[in-house]
């Protein structure tokens, strides 16, 4: 086998003697006389080279993804700086225009944009992300997005949004960079900042983002100097089973009593969400009049 170093398996050392003999396992007390030739270089890391009796040489290059992720995060921050922070929408990419939740998300996106007068941020994908984006555009407010090459339910990857101008979104290669952007877009630095996180119905990707942001708020690691409202849209009891599970977690003692309920606001309909944001930011009633009228006109789908 030709290796000059011994490797360990639990409390034993594996030390091959030749090509023809069976491997010999040595205990710790028998290691004397069998030096280990591993050395940690203090110099700049170089590609690893593994050689054997055969002439082939295998090289493992140092990972470059950390630097690439850093560059993408910086691009996300630049986009936020240019468009401004605001409301971040998380939601399913699979619920298209024919789904009843699509129209509700579109209405919500439009009315929150009218209420808070801020930028609306999404993952720049299809489904409910698209609904929130179109709602904000109907209100004539700015939108921004952090796109990923391929969303769940899509057959092929694309780096381009079908209708948003290229200067309003950034396509991320890494999910970690995208998450940094979605979190930072909701940060509040001063009291005049009106931001929020709105979790629409969604699947694995949405729940991943929801619980990550929930944990950041819980541990006060979101980077926001002021509280950020977090709304869970429980359309048609979509999240009711999840809420029951979190209640069970309290019963098991893995979540503090009423801890989760203190971190977000569960809303069954858009009117409840708009009322909560209006109260959170202490906005005059007149500013939500248009939203209230819209709610009454579409009461059958809320």
PDB file of C-alpha atoms in Angstrom:
ATOM      1  CA  UNK A   1       0.000   0.000   0.000  1.00  0.00           C
ATOM      2  CA  UNK A   2       2.993   2.286   0.400  1.00  0.00           C
ATOM      3  CA  UNK A   3       1.639   4.862   2.907  1.00  0.00           C
ATOM      4  CA  UNK A   4       4.114   6.208   5.452  1.00  0.00           C
ATOM      5  CA  UNK A   5       1.559   7.258   8.075  1.00  0.00           C
ATOM      6  CA  UNK A   6      -0.699   5.370  10.411  1.00  0.00           C
ATOM      7  CA  UNK A   7      -4.399   6.173  10.637  1.00  0.00           C
ATOM      8  CA  UNK A   8      -6.612   5.604  13.666  1.00  0.00           C
ATOM      9  CA  UNK A   9      -9.801   3.660  14.115  1.00  0.00           C
ATOM     10  CA  UNK A  10     -11.163   4.393  17.577  1.00  0.00           C
ATOM     11  CA  UNK A  11      -8.470   3.351  20.006  1.00  0.00           C
ATOM     12  CA  UNK A  12      -6.475   1.325  17.482  1.00  0.00           C
ATOM     13  CA  UNK A  13      -3.832   2.231  14.908  1.00  0.00           C
ATOM     14  CA  UNK A  14      -3.950   0.866  11.385  1.00  0.00           C
ATOM     15  CA  UNK A  15      -0.466   0.320  10.032  1.00  0.00           C
ATOM     16  CA  UNK A  16      -0.142  -1.491   6.658  1.00  0.00           C
ATOM     17  CA  UNK A  17       3.156  -3.325   6.370  1.00  0.00           C
ATOM     18  CA  UNK A  18       3.224  -4.440   2.728  1.00  0.00           C
ATOM     19  CA  UNK A  19       1.176  -5.248  -0.339  1.00  0.00           C
ATOM     20  CA  UNK A  20       0.788  -8.907   0.564  1.00  0.00           C
ATOM     21  CA  UNK A  21       0.227  -9.100   4.277  1.00  0.00           C
ATOM     22  CA  UNK A  22      -3.001  -8.444   6.096  1.00  0.00           C
ATOM     23  CA  UNK A  23      -3.337  -5.138   7.956  1.00  0.00           C
ATOM     24  CA  UNK A  24      -1.980  -5.104  11.503  1.00  0.00           C
ATOM     25  CA  UNK A  25      -3.920  -3.230  14.198  1.00  0.00           C
ATOM     26  CA  UNK A  26      -1.812  -1.689  16.919  1.00  0.00           C
ATOM     27  CA  UNK A  27      -2.953  -0.541  20.332  1.00  0.00           C
ATOM     28  CA  UNK A  28      -1.790   2.777  21.724  1.00  0.00           C
ATOM     29  CA  UNK A  29       0.853   1.025  23.771  1.00  0.00           C
ATOM     30  CA  UNK A  30       2.372  -0.553  20.670  1.00  0.00           C
ATOM     31  CA  UNK A  31       2.863   2.640  18.625  1.00  0.00           C
ATOM     32  CA  UNK A  32       6.499   3.126  19.635  1.00  0.00           C
ATOM     33  CA  UNK A  33       8.749   2.738  16.637  1.00  0.00           C
ATOM     34  CA  UNK A  34       6.005   3.584  14.168  1.00  0.00           C
ATOM     35  CA  UNK A  35       6.280   7.315  13.607  1.00  0.00           C
ATOM     36  CA  UNK A  36       3.418   9.370  12.279  1.00  0.00           C
ATOM     37  CA  UNK A  37       4.624  11.603   9.486  1.00  0.00           C
ATOM     38  CA  UNK A  38       1.783  14.130   9.445  1.00  0.00           C
ATOM     39  CA  UNK A  39       3.097  17.710   9.662  1.00  0.00           C
ATOM     40  CA  UNK A  40       1.147  20.944   9.945  1.00  0.00           C
ATOM     41  CA  UNK A  41       2.696  23.576   7.726  1.00  0.00           C
ATOM     42  CA  UNK A  42       2.944  27.121   9.059  1.00  0.00           C
ATOM     43  CA  UNK A  43       3.188  28.436   5.538  1.00  0.00           C
ATOM     44  CA  UNK A  44       0.420  29.399   3.123  1.00  0.00           C
ATOM     45  CA  UNK A  45      -1.951  26.461   2.456  1.00  0.00           C
ATOM     46  CA  UNK A  46      -1.114  24.497  -0.663  1.00  0.00           C
ATOM     47  CA  UNK A  47      -3.071  21.853  -2.603  1.00  0.00           C
ATOM     48  CA  UNK A  48      -2.907  18.482  -0.899  1.00  0.00           C
ATOM     49  CA  UNK A  49      -0.991  15.785  -2.777  1.00  0.00           C
ATOM     50  CA  UNK A  50      -1.580  12.111  -2.083  1.00  0.00           C
ATOM     51  CA  UNK A  51       0.814   9.653  -3.704  1.00  0.00           C
ATOM     52  CA  UNK A  52       0.865   5.872  -3.742  1.00  0.00           C
ATOM     53  CA  UNK A  53       2.935   3.197  -5.411  1.00  0.00           C
ATOM     54  CA  UNK A  54       1.183   3.990  -8.653  1.00  0.00           C
ATOM     55  CA  UNK A  55       2.295   7.060 -10.617  1.00  0.00           C
ATOM     56  CA  UNK A  56      -1.068   8.832 -10.316  1.00  0.00           C
ATOM     57  CA  UNK A  57      -1.126  11.991  -8.171  1.00  0.00           C
ATOM     58  CA  UNK A  58      -4.434  13.282  -6.788  1.00  0.00           C
ATOM     59  CA  UNK A  59      -4.672  16.994  -6.003  1.00  0.00           C
ATOM     60  CA  UNK A  60      -7.391  18.592  -3.860  1.00  0.00           C
ATOM     61  CA  UNK A  61      -7.623  22.333  -4.421  1.00  0.00           C
ATOM     62  CA  UNK A  62      -8.474  24.667  -1.552  1.00  0.00           C
ATOM     63  CA  UNK A  63     -12.156  25.629  -1.480  1.00  0.00           C
ATOM     64  CA  UNK A  64     -12.837  29.074  -2.905  1.00  0.00           C
ATOM     65  CA  UNK A  65     -16.536  29.275  -1.982  1.00  0.00           C
ATOM     66  CA  UNK A  66     -16.013  31.386   1.196  1.00  0.00           C
ATOM     67  CA  UNK A  67     -14.650  34.261  -0.876  1.00  0.00           C
ATOM     68  CA  UNK A  68     -17.405  33.852  -3.443  1.00  0.00           C
ATOM     69  CA  UNK A  69     -20.081  33.880  -0.740  1.00  0.00           C
ATOM     70  CA  UNK A  70     -18.553  37.043   0.731  1.00  0.00           C
ATOM     71  CA  UNK A  71     -18.693  38.757  -2.657  1.00  0.00           C
ATOM     72  CA  UNK A  72     -22.345  37.787  -3.117  1.00  0.00           C
ATOM     73  CA  UNK A  73     -23.259  39.062   0.346  1.00  0.00           C
ATOM     74  CA  UNK A  74     -21.604  42.374  -0.486  1.00  0.00           C
ATOM     75  CA  UNK A  75     -23.633  42.577  -3.707  1.00  0.00           C
ATOM     76  CA  UNK A  76     -26.825  41.945  -1.702  1.00  0.00           C
ATOM     77  CA  UNK A  77     -25.937  44.720   0.750  1.00  0.00           C
ATOM     78  CA  UNK A  78     -25.215  47.106  -2.124  1.00  0.00           C
ATOM     79  CA  UNK A  79     -28.659  46.417  -3.591  1.00  0.00           C
ATOM     80  CA  UNK A  80     -30.345  47.048  -0.232  1.00  0.00           C
ATOM     81  CA  UNK A  81     -28.414  50.285   0.203  1.00  0.00           C
ATOM     82  CA  UNK A  82     -29.600  51.427  -3.207  1.00  0.00           C
ATOM     83  CA  UNK A  83     -33.278  50.436  -2.935  1.00  0.00           C
ATOM     84  CA  UNK A  84     -33.839  50.824   0.811  1.00  0.00           C
ATOM     85  CA  UNK A  85     -34.977  48.393   3.482  1.00  0.00           C
ATOM     86  CA  UNK A  86     -38.615  47.409   3.855  1.00  0.00           C
ATOM     87  CA  UNK A  87     -40.949  44.431   4.074  1.00  0.00           C
ATOM     88  CA  UNK A  88     -39.547  40.966   3.341  1.00  0.00           C
ATOM     89  CA  UNK A  89     -41.976  38.343   2.028  1.00  0.00           C
ATOM     90  CA  UNK A  90     -41.297  34.627   2.378  1.00  0.00           C
ATOM     91  CA  UNK A  91     -43.556  32.167   0.607  1.00  0.00           C
ATOM     92  CA  UNK A  92     -44.130  29.234  -1.685  1.00  0.00           C
ATOM     93  CA  UNK A  93     -42.855  29.218  -5.252  1.00  0.00           C
ATOM     94  CA  UNK A  94     -45.435  26.579  -6.192  1.00  0.00           C
ATOM     95  CA  UNK A  95     -48.688  28.435  -5.496  1.00  0.00           C
ATOM     96  CA  UNK A  96     -49.426  30.045  -8.855  1.00  0.00           C
ATOM     97  CA  UNK A  97     -52.062  32.508  -9.998  1.00  0.00           C
ATOM     98  CA  UNK A  98     -54.811  29.882  -9.882  1.00  0.00           C
ATOM     99  CA  UNK A  99     -54.255  29.235  -6.169  1.00  0.00           C
ATOM    100  CA  UNK A 100     -56.547  31.128  -3.753  1.00  0.00           C
ATOM    101  CA  UNK A 101     -53.577  32.209  -1.624  1.00  0.00           C
ATOM    102  CA  UNK A 102     -52.008  33.964  -4.612  1.00  0.00           C
ATOM    103  CA  UNK A 103     -54.699  36.642  -4.766  1.00  0.00           C
ATOM    104  CA  UNK A 104     -54.529  37.173  -1.008  1.00  0.00           C
ATOM    105  CA  UNK A 105     -50.756  37.589  -1.144  1.00  0.00           C
ATOM    106  CA  UNK A 106     -51.094  40.051  -4.040  1.00  0.00           C
ATOM    107  CA  UNK A 107     -53.634  42.090  -2.082  1.00  0.00           C
ATOM    108  CA  UNK A 108     -51.446  42.017   1.010  1.00  0.00           C
ATOM    109  CA  UNK A 109     -48.370  43.122  -0.919  1.00  0.00           C
ATOM    110  CA  UNK A 110     -50.256  46.067  -2.382  1.00  0.00           C
ATOM    111  CA  UNK A 111     -51.877  47.214   0.857  1.00  0.00           C
ATOM    112  CA  UNK A 112     -48.735  46.924   2.992  1.00  0.00           C
ATOM    113  CA  UNK A 113     -46.820  48.930   0.386  1.00  0.00           C
ATOM    114  CA  UNK A 114     -49.509  51.609   0.550  1.00  0.00           C
ATOM    115  CA  UNK A 115     -49.493  51.524   4.347  1.00  0.00           C
ATOM    116  CA  UNK A 116     -45.757  51.594   5.065  1.00  0.00           C
ATOM    117  CA  UNK A 117     -44.478  53.310   1.889  1.00  0.00           C
ATOM    118  CA  UNK A 118     -41.378  51.149   1.763  1.00  0.00           C
ATOM    119  CA  UNK A 119     -39.566  48.752  -0.536  1.00  0.00           C
ATOM    120  CA  UNK A 120     -41.003  45.251  -0.831  1.00  0.00           C
ATOM    121  CA  UNK A 121     -38.438  42.437  -0.896  1.00  0.00           C
ATOM    122  CA  UNK A 122     -38.897  38.829  -1.978  1.00  0.00           C
ATOM    123  CA  UNK A 123     -36.873  35.907  -3.269  1.00  0.00           C
ATOM    124  CA  UNK A 124     -37.734  37.191  -6.762  1.00  0.00           C
ATOM    125  CA  UNK A 125     -39.244  33.834  -7.615  1.00  0.00           C
ATOM    126  CA  UNK A 126     -42.637  32.579  -8.836  1.00  0.00           C
ATOM    127  CA  UNK A 127     -45.699  31.740  -6.772  1.00  0.00           C
ATOM    128  CA  UNK A 128     -46.462  33.828  -3.699  1.00  0.00           C
ATOM    129  CA  UNK A 129     -43.185  35.723  -4.071  1.00  0.00           C
ATOM    130  CA  UNK A 130     -44.432  36.877  -7.459  1.00  0.00           C
ATOM    131  CA  UNK A 131     -47.811  37.806  -5.962  1.00  0.00           C
ATOM    132  CA  UNK A 132     -46.240  40.054  -3.312  1.00  0.00           C
ATOM    133  CA  UNK A 133     -43.989  41.661  -5.940  1.00  0.00           C
ATOM    134  CA  UNK A 134     -46.880  42.426  -8.283  1.00  0.00           C
ATOM    135  CA  UNK A 135     -48.941  43.793  -5.404  1.00  0.00           C
ATOM    136  CA  UNK A 136     -46.215  46.270  -4.497  1.00  0.00           C
ATOM    137  CA  UNK A 137     -45.838  47.276  -8.146  1.00  0.00           C
ATOM    138  CA  UNK A 138     -49.591  47.909  -8.332  1.00  0.00           C
ATOM    139  CA  UNK A 139     -49.146  50.302  -5.423  1.00  0.00           C
ATOM    140  CA  UNK A 140     -46.404  52.099  -7.354  1.00  0.00           C
ATOM    141  CA  UNK A 141     -43.790  51.302  -4.696  1.00  0.00           C
ATOM    142  CA  UNK A 142     -40.222  50.030  -5.196  1.00  0.00           C
ATOM    143  CA  UNK A 143     -39.465  46.312  -5.178  1.00  0.00           C
ATOM    144  CA  UNK A 144     -36.272  44.331  -4.831  1.00  0.00           C
ATOM    145  CA  UNK A 145     -35.330  40.684  -4.827  1.00  0.00           C
ATOM    146  CA  UNK A 146     -32.671  38.092  -4.144  1.00  0.00           C
ATOM    147  CA  UNK A 147     -33.154  35.400  -6.721  1.00  0.00           C
ATOM    148  CA  UNK A 148     -31.771  31.883  -6.683  1.00  0.00           C
ATOM    149  CA  UNK A 149     -30.999  30.027  -9.892  1.00  0.00           C
ATOM    150  CA  UNK A 150     -33.671  27.346  -9.472  1.00  0.00           C
ATOM    151  CA  UNK A 151     -36.709  27.423  -7.216  1.00  0.00           C
ATOM    152  CA  UNK A 152     -38.622  24.378  -6.010  1.00  0.00           C
ATOM    153  CA  UNK A 153     -41.014  23.135  -8.673  1.00  0.00           C
ATOM    154  CA  UNK A 154     -39.108  24.688 -11.575  1.00  0.00           C
ATOM    155  CA  UNK A 155     -37.782  22.444 -14.323  1.00  0.00           C
ATOM    156  CA  UNK A 156     -34.736  24.505 -15.223  1.00  0.00           C
ATOM    157  CA  UNK A 157     -32.525  27.136 -13.694  1.00  0.00           C
ATOM    158  CA  UNK A 158     -32.511  30.732 -14.878  1.00  0.00           C
ATOM    159  CA  UNK A 159     -30.590  33.746 -13.650  1.00  0.00           C
ATOM    160  CA  UNK A 160     -33.093  36.252 -15.012  1.00  0.00           C
ATOM    161  CA  UNK A 161     -36.442  37.516 -13.765  1.00  0.00           C
ATOM    162  CA  UNK A 162     -39.217  37.583 -16.384  1.00  0.00           C
ATOM    163  CA  UNK A 163     -40.234  41.221 -15.872  1.00  0.00           C
ATOM    164  CA  UNK A 164     -38.221  42.985 -13.137  1.00  0.00           C
ATOM    165  CA  UNK A 165     -35.450  45.355 -14.296  1.00  0.00           C
ATOM    166  CA  UNK A 166     -32.022  43.812 -13.738  1.00  0.00           C
ATOM    167  CA  UNK A 167     -31.002  46.639 -11.403  1.00  0.00           C
ATOM    168  CA  UNK A 168     -33.758  45.684  -8.902  1.00  0.00           C
ATOM    169  CA  UNK A 169     -32.673  42.127  -8.124  1.00  0.00           C
ATOM    170  CA  UNK A 170     -29.565  40.019  -7.709  1.00  0.00           C
ATOM    171  CA  UNK A 171     -29.264  36.351  -8.601  1.00  0.00           C
ATOM    172  CA  UNK A 172     -27.412  34.463  -5.864  1.00  0.00           C
ATOM    173  CA  UNK A 173     -25.493  31.272  -6.405  1.00  0.00           C
ATOM    174  CA  UNK A 174     -25.350  30.546  -2.675  1.00  0.00           C
ATOM    175  CA  UNK A 175     -28.362  30.259  -0.383  1.00  0.00           C
ATOM    176  CA  UNK A 176     -26.355  31.704   2.501  1.00  0.00           C
ATOM    177  CA  UNK A 177     -25.841  34.960   0.597  1.00  0.00           C
ATOM    178  CA  UNK A 178     -29.517  35.106  -0.280  1.00  0.00           C
ATOM    179  CA  UNK A 179     -30.469  34.631   3.364  1.00  0.00           C
ATOM    180  CA  UNK A 180     -28.113  37.397   4.436  1.00  0.00           C
ATOM    181  CA  UNK A 181     -29.845  39.705   1.985  1.00  0.00           C
ATOM    182  CA  UNK A 182     -33.370  38.783   3.071  1.00  0.00           C
ATOM    183  CA  UNK A 183     -32.476  39.330   6.734  1.00  0.00           C
ATOM    184  CA  UNK A 184     -30.639  42.615   6.226  1.00  0.00           C
ATOM    185  CA  UNK A 185     -33.472  44.025   4.099  1.00  0.00           C
ATOM    186  CA  UNK A 186     -35.735  43.960   7.180  1.00  0.00           C
ATOM    187  CA  UNK A 187     -33.280  45.523   9.658  1.00  0.00           C
ATOM    188  CA  UNK A 188     -34.366  48.741  11.400  1.00  0.00           C
ATOM    189  CA  UNK A 189     -31.680  51.308  12.210  1.00  0.00           C
ATOM    190  CA  UNK A 190     -33.913  54.228  13.163  1.00  0.00           C
ATOM    191  CA  UNK A 191     -37.519  54.745  14.208  1.00  0.00           C
ATOM    192  CA  UNK A 192     -38.523  56.116  10.827  1.00  0.00           C
ATOM    193  CA  UNK A 193     -37.616  52.748   9.245  1.00  0.00           C
ATOM    194  CA  UNK A 194     -40.746  50.737   8.517  1.00  0.00           C
ATOM    195  CA  UNK A 195     -39.848  47.139   7.915  1.00  0.00           C
ATOM    196  CA  UNK A 196     -41.379  43.741   8.565  1.00  0.00           C
ATOM    197  CA  UNK A 197     -41.061  40.055   7.792  1.00  0.00           C
ATOM    198  CA  UNK A 198     -44.186  38.437   6.353  1.00  0.00           C
ATOM    199  CA  UNK A 199     -44.290  34.638   6.161  1.00  0.00           C
ATOM    200  CA  UNK A 200     -46.848  33.507   3.602  1.00  0.00           C
ATOM    201  CA  UNK A 201     -47.778  29.826   3.212  1.00  0.00           C
ATOM    202  CA  UNK A 202     -44.880  27.758   1.929  1.00  0.00           C
ATOM    203  CA  UNK A 203     -42.928  24.531   2.031  1.00  0.00           C
ATOM    204  CA  UNK A 204     -39.430  23.443   3.001  1.00  0.00           C
ATOM    205  CA  UNK A 205     -37.605  26.503   1.704  1.00  0.00           C
ATOM    206  CA  UNK A 206     -40.070  28.895   3.290  1.00  0.00           C
ATOM    207  CA  UNK A 207     -39.960  27.069   6.636  1.00  0.00           C
ATOM    208  CA  UNK A 208     -36.158  27.100   6.529  1.00  0.00           C
ATOM    209  CA  UNK A 209     -36.178  30.890   6.168  1.00  0.00           C
ATOM    210  CA  UNK A 210     -38.984  31.339   8.701  1.00  0.00           C
ATOM    211  CA  UNK A 211     -37.238  29.433  11.471  1.00  0.00           C
ATOM    212  CA  UNK A 212     -33.860  30.953  10.753  1.00  0.00           C
ATOM    213  CA  UNK A 213     -35.259  34.468  11.101  1.00  0.00           C
ATOM    214  CA  UNK A 214     -37.289  33.388  14.119  1.00  0.00           C
ATOM    215  CA  UNK A 215     -34.109  32.123  15.789  1.00  0.00           C
ATOM    216  CA  UNK A 216     -32.259  35.344  14.956  1.00  0.00           C
ATOM    217  CA  UNK A 217     -35.035  37.395  16.550  1.00  0.00           C
ATOM    218  CA  UNK A 218     -35.134  35.064  19.558  1.00  0.00           C
ATOM    219  CA  UNK A 219     -31.381  35.370  20.158  1.00  0.00           C
ATOM    220  CA  UNK A 220     -31.271  39.060  19.240  1.00  0.00           C
ATOM    221  CA  UNK A 221     -28.799  38.345  16.461  1.00  0.00           C
ATOM    222  CA  UNK A 222     -30.697  39.871  13.554  1.00  0.00           C
ATOM    223  CA  UNK A 223     -28.548  42.990  13.644  1.00  0.00           C
ATOM    224  CA  UNK A 224     -31.528  45.302  14.064  1.00  0.00           C
ATOM    225  CA  UNK A 225     -31.331  48.097  16.613  1.00  0.00           C
ATOM    226  CA  UNK A 226     -35.139  48.256  16.842  1.00  0.00           C
ATOM    227  CA  UNK A 227     -37.835  45.535  16.900  1.00  0.00           C
ATOM    228  CA  UNK A 228     -38.972  44.130  13.560  1.00  0.00           C
ATOM    229  CA  UNK A 229     -42.566  42.872  13.299  1.00  0.00           C
ATOM    230  CA  UNK A 230     -42.800  39.268  12.133  1.00  0.00           C
ATOM    231  CA  UNK A 231     -46.165  38.169  10.709  1.00  0.00           C
ATOM    232  CA  UNK A 232     -47.165  34.548  10.079  1.00  0.00           C
ATOM    233  CA  UNK A 233     -50.036  34.476   7.574  1.00  0.00           C
ATOM    234  CA  UNK A 234     -52.203  31.529   8.579  1.00  0.00           C
ATOM    235  CA  UNK A 235     -54.456  31.548   5.509  1.00  0.00           C
ATOM    236  CA  UNK A 236     -57.123  28.836   5.764  1.00  0.00           C
ATOM    237  CA  UNK A 237     -55.375  27.449   8.873  1.00  0.00           C
ATOM    238  CA  UNK A 238     -52.335  26.600   6.738  1.00  0.00           C
ATOM    239  CA  UNK A 239     -49.933  26.839   9.689  1.00  0.00           C
ATOM    240  CA  UNK A 240     -52.291  25.562  12.386  1.00  0.00           C
ATOM    241  CA  UNK A 241     -50.646  22.132  12.601  1.00  0.00           C
ATOM    242  CA  UNK A 242     -47.244  23.796  12.876  1.00  0.00           C
ATOM    243  CA  UNK A 243     -48.538  25.972  15.698  1.00  0.00           C
ATOM    244  CA  UNK A 244     -49.889  22.870  17.438  1.00  0.00           C
ATOM    245  CA  UNK A 245     -46.461  21.254  17.121  1.00  0.00           C
ATOM    246  CA  UNK A 246     -44.801  24.295  18.664  1.00  0.00           C
ATOM    247  CA  UNK A 247     -47.336  24.041  21.474  1.00  0.00           C
ATOM    248  CA  UNK A 248     -46.236  20.441  21.986  1.00  0.00           C
ATOM    249  CA  UNK A 249     -42.634  21.669  22.105  1.00  0.00           C
ATOM    250  CA  UNK A 250     -43.616  23.906  25.009  1.00  0.00           C
ATOM    251  CA  UNK A 251     -45.190  20.926  26.749  1.00  0.00           C
ATOM    252  CA  UNK A 252     -41.982  18.939  26.290  1.00  0.00           C
ATOM    253  CA  UNK A 253     -39.972  21.814  27.686  1.00  0.00           C
ATOM    254  CA  UNK A 254     -37.792  22.419  24.629  1.00  0.00           C
ATOM    255  CA  UNK A 255     -39.420  25.812  24.049  1.00  0.00           C
ATOM    256  CA  UNK A 256     -40.153  28.272  26.829  1.00  0.00           C
ATOM    257  CA  UNK A 257     -43.805  28.907  27.601  1.00  0.00           C
ATOM    258  CA  UNK A 258     -45.290  31.562  25.299  1.00  0.00           C
ATOM    259  CA  UNK A 259     -41.827  32.232  23.885  1.00  0.00           C
ATOM    260  CA  UNK A 260     -42.743  31.623  20.232  1.00  0.00           C
ATOM    261  CA  UNK A 261     -45.951  33.636  20.455  1.00  0.00           C
ATOM    262  CA  UNK A 262     -43.922  36.592  21.697  1.00  0.00           C
ATOM    263  CA  UNK A 263     -41.671  36.504  18.625  1.00  0.00           C
ATOM    264  CA  UNK A 264     -44.299  36.792  15.896  1.00  0.00           C
ATOM    265  CA  UNK A 265     -47.897  37.699  15.196  1.00  0.00           C
ATOM    266  CA  UNK A 266     -50.128  35.009  13.746  1.00  0.00           C
ATOM    267  CA  UNK A 267     -52.693  36.530  11.354  1.00  0.00           C
ATOM    268  CA  UNK A 268     -55.612  34.658   9.868  1.00  0.00           C
ATOM    269  CA  UNK A 269     -56.335  37.271   7.190  1.00  0.00           C
ATOM    270  CA  UNK A 270     -54.971  40.408   5.565  1.00  0.00           C
ATOM    271  CA  UNK A 271     -57.138  42.811   7.533  1.00  0.00           C
ATOM    272  CA  UNK A 272     -55.654  41.500  10.777  1.00  0.00           C
ATOM    273  CA  UNK A 273     -52.125  41.881   9.377  1.00  0.00           C
ATOM    274  CA  UNK A 274     -52.704  45.461   8.240  1.00  0.00           C
ATOM    275  CA  UNK A 275     -54.241  46.371  11.591  1.00  0.00           C
ATOM    276  CA  UNK A 276     -51.269  44.919  13.444  1.00  0.00           C
ATOM    277  CA  UNK A 277     -48.724  46.850  11.348  1.00  0.00           C
ATOM    278  CA  UNK A 278     -50.740  50.030  11.702  1.00  0.00           C
ATOM    279  CA  UNK A 279     -50.690  49.675  15.477  1.00  0.00           C
ATOM    280  CA  UNK A 280     -47.050  48.608  15.587  1.00  0.00           C
ATOM    281  CA  UNK A 281     -45.951  51.764  13.783  1.00  0.00           C
ATOM    282  CA  UNK A 282     -48.642  53.941  15.348  1.00  0.00           C
ATOM    283  CA  UNK A 283     -49.948  55.085  11.965  1.00  0.00           C
ATOM    284  CA  UNK A 284     -53.027  57.310  11.602  1.00  0.00           C
ATOM    285  CA  UNK A 285     -56.210  55.461  10.747  1.00  0.00           C
ATOM    286  CA  UNK A 286     -56.678  57.450   7.557  1.00  0.00           C
ATOM    287  CA  UNK A 287     -53.586  55.913   5.973  1.00  0.00           C
ATOM    288  CA  UNK A 288     -55.153  52.472   5.979  1.00  0.00           C
ATOM    289  CA  UNK A 289     -58.568  53.554   4.695  1.00  0.00           C
ATOM    290  CA  UNK A 290     -57.781  52.377   1.191  1.00  0.00           C
ATOM    291  CA  UNK A 291     -56.640  49.025   2.526  1.00  0.00           C
ATOM    292  CA  UNK A 292     -59.791  48.597   4.618  1.00  0.00           C
ATOM    293  CA  UNK A 293     -61.932  49.311   1.556  1.00  0.00           C
ATOM    294  CA  UNK A 294     -60.000  46.756  -0.437  1.00  0.00           C
ATOM    295  CA  UNK A 295     -60.489  44.187   2.302  1.00  0.00           C
ATOM    296  CA  UNK A 296     -64.240  44.685   2.302  1.00  0.00           C
ATOM    297  CA  UNK A 297     -64.385  44.335  -1.490  1.00  0.00           C
ATOM    298  CA  UNK A 298     -62.476  41.060  -1.370  1.00  0.00           C
ATOM    299  CA  UNK A 299     -63.899  39.618   1.836  1.00  0.00           C
ATOM    300  CA  UNK A 300     -64.834  36.394   0.050  1.00  0.00           C
ATOM    301  CA  UNK A 301     -61.191  35.468  -0.537  1.00  0.00           C
ATOM    302  CA  UNK A 302     -59.707  36.627   2.739  1.00  0.00           C
TER     303      UNK A 302
END
